[in-house]
GROMACS .gro file of C-alpha atoms in nm:
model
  154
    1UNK     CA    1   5.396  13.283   8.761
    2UNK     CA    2   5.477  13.457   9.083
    3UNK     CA    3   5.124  13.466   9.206
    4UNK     CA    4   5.119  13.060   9.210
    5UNK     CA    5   5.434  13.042   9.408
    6UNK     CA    6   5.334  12.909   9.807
    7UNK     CA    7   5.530  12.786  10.055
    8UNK     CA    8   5.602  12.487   9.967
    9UNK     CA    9   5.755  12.555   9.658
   10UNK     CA   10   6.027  12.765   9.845
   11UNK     CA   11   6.089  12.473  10.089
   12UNK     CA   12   6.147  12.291   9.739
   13UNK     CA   13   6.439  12.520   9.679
   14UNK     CA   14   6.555  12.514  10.031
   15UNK     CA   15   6.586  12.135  10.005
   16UNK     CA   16   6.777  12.172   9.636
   17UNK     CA   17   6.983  12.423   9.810
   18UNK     CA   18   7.061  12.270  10.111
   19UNK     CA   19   7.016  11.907  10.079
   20UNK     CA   20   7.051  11.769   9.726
   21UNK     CA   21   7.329  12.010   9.557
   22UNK     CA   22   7.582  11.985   9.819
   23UNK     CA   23   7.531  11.589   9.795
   24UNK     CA   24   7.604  11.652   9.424
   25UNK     CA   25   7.840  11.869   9.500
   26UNK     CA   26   8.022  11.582   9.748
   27UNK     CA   27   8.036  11.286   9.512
   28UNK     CA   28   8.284  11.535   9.275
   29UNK     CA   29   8.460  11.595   9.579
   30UNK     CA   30   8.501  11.242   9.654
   31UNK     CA   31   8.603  11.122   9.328
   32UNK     CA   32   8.855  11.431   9.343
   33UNK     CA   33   8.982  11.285   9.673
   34UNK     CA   34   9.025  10.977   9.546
   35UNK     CA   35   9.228  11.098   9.239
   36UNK     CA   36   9.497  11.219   9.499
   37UNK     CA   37   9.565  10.907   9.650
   38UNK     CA   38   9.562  10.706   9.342
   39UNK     CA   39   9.932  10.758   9.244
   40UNK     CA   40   9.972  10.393   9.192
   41UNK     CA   41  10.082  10.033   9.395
   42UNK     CA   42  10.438   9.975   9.465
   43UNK     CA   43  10.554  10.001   9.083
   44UNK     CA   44  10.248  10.156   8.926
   45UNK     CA   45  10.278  10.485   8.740
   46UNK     CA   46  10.585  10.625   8.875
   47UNK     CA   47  10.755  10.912   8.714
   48UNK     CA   48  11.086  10.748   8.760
   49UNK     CA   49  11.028  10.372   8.685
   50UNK     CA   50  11.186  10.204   8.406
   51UNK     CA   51  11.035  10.293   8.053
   52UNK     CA   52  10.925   9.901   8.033
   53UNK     CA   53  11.047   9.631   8.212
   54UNK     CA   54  11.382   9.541   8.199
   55UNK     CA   55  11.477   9.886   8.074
   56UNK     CA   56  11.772  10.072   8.212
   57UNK     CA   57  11.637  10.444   8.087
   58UNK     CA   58  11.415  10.531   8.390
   59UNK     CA   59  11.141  10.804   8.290
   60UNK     CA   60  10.867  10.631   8.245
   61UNK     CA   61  10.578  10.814   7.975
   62UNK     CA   62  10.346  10.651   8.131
   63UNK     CA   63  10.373  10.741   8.513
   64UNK     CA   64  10.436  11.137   8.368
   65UNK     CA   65  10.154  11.145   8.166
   66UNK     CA   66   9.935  10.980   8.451
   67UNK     CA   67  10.089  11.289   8.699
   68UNK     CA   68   9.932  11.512   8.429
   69UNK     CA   69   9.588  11.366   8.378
   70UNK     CA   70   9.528  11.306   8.754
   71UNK     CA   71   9.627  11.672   8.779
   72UNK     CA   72   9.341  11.755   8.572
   73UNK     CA   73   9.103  11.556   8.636
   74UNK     CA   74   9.121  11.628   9.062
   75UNK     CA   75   9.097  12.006   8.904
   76UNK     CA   76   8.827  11.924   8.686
   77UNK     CA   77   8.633  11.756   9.030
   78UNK     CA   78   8.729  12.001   9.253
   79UNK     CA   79   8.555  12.283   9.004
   80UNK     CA   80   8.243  12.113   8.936
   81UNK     CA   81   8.182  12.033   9.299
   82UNK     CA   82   8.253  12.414   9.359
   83UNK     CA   83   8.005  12.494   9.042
   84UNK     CA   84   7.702  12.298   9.255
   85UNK     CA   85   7.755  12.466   9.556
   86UNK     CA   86   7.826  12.795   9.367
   87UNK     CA   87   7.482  12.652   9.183
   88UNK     CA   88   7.297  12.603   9.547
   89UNK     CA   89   7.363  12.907   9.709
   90UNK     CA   90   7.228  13.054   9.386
   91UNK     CA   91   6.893  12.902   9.466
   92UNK     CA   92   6.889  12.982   9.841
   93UNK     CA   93   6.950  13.326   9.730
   94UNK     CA   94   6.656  13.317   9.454
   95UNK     CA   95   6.454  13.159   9.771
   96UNK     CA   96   6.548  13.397  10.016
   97UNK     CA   97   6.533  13.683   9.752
   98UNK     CA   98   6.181  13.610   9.724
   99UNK     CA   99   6.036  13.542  10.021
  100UNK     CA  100   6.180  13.874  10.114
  101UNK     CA  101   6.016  14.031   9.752
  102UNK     CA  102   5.671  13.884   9.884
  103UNK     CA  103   5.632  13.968  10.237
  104UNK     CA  104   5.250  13.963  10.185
  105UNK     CA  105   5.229  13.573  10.082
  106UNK     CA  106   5.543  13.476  10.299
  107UNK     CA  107   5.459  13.640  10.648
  108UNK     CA  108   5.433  13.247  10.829
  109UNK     CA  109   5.755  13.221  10.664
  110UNK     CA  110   5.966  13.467  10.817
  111UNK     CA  111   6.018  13.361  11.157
  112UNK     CA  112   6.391  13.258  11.204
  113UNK     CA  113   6.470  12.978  11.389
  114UNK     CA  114   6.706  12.709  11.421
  115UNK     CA  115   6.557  12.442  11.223
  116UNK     CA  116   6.599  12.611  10.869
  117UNK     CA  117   6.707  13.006  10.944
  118UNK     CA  118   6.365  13.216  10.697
  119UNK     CA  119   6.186  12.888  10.671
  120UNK     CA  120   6.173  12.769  11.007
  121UNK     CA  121   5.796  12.802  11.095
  122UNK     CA  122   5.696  12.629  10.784
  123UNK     CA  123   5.997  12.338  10.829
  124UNK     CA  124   5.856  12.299  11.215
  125UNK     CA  125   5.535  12.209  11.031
  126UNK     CA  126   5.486  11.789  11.067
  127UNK     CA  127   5.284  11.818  10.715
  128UNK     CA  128   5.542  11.996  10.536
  129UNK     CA  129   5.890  11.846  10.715
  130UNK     CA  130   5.961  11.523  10.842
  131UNK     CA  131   6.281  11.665  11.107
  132UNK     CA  132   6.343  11.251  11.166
  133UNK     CA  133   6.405  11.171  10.760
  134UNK     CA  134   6.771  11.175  10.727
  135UNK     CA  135   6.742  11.286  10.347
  136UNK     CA  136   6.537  11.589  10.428
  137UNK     CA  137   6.847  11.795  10.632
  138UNK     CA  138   7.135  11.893  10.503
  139UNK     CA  139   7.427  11.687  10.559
  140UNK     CA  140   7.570  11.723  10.895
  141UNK     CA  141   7.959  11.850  10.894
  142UNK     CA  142   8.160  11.506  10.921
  143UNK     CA  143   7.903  11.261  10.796
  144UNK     CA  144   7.941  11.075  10.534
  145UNK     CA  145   7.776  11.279  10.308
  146UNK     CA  146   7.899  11.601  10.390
  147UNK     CA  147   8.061  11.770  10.112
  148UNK     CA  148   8.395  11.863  10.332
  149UNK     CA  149   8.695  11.993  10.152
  150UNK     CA  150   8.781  11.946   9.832
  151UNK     CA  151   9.188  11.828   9.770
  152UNK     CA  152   9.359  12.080   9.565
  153UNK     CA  153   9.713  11.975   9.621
  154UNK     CA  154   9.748  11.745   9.329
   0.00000   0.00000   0.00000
């Protein structure tokens, strides 16, 4: 299978790598996020709210157990959306690996530049990158769908 592998098939993993897992990778990290502000309204969930109304004992099941699953779950988000990104770099590595391997086949390949580091000459390519589609970069750092750090203060 190695002998069918071209160009563009690496640029397939560089976009996997680059683009589409660490969009993957942000959607767990914005659901995780979104877990740590959701502690509740004004009387929602809270560890020390009455049992039920009316109630003068004040630990409320409820609000504890909620503490404990939202624990979880941001934990359970903020892994998986590490597991993609531990997941892409494992393809830009298998990319990089070989194009490196196959020097012979990849030689147009190997210029660096500052469009996509290895793959640069063929991303500067109009046929093979479109630099104006939005969905074909990697997300720029404070965009909307940039990954960006994952809340692990629960």
């Amino acid at each position: 299978m190695a002998e069918n592998v071209t160009g563009g098939d690496l640029y397939r993993l560089w976009r996997v790598s680059d683009v589409h897992l660490p969009r993957v990778a942000d959607v767990f990290y914005d659901a995780n996020r979104l877990l740590g502000g959701a502690s509740g309204g004004a009387d929602a969930f809270r560890v020390n709210a009455p049992a039920y109304p009316g109630s003068s004992f004040m630990t409320s099941s409820i609000g504890g157990a909620w503490q404990e699953l939202r624990t979880e779950l941001q934990l359970l988000m903020a892994q998986v959306g590490d597991t993609v990104l531990d997941g892409a770099r494992g393809v830009r590595t298998a990319a990089l690996v070989f194009n490196e391997t196959d020097v012979s086949n990849a030689e147009d390949l190997l210029i660096v530049d500052a469009v996509g580091g290895p793959l640069g000459d063929y991303l500067r390519q109009p046929a093979n990158h479109d630099p104006a589609d939005v969905a074909s970069h990697p997300p720029a750092a404070g965009s909307e769908d940039h990954f960006g750090t994952p809340d692990r203060t629960p």
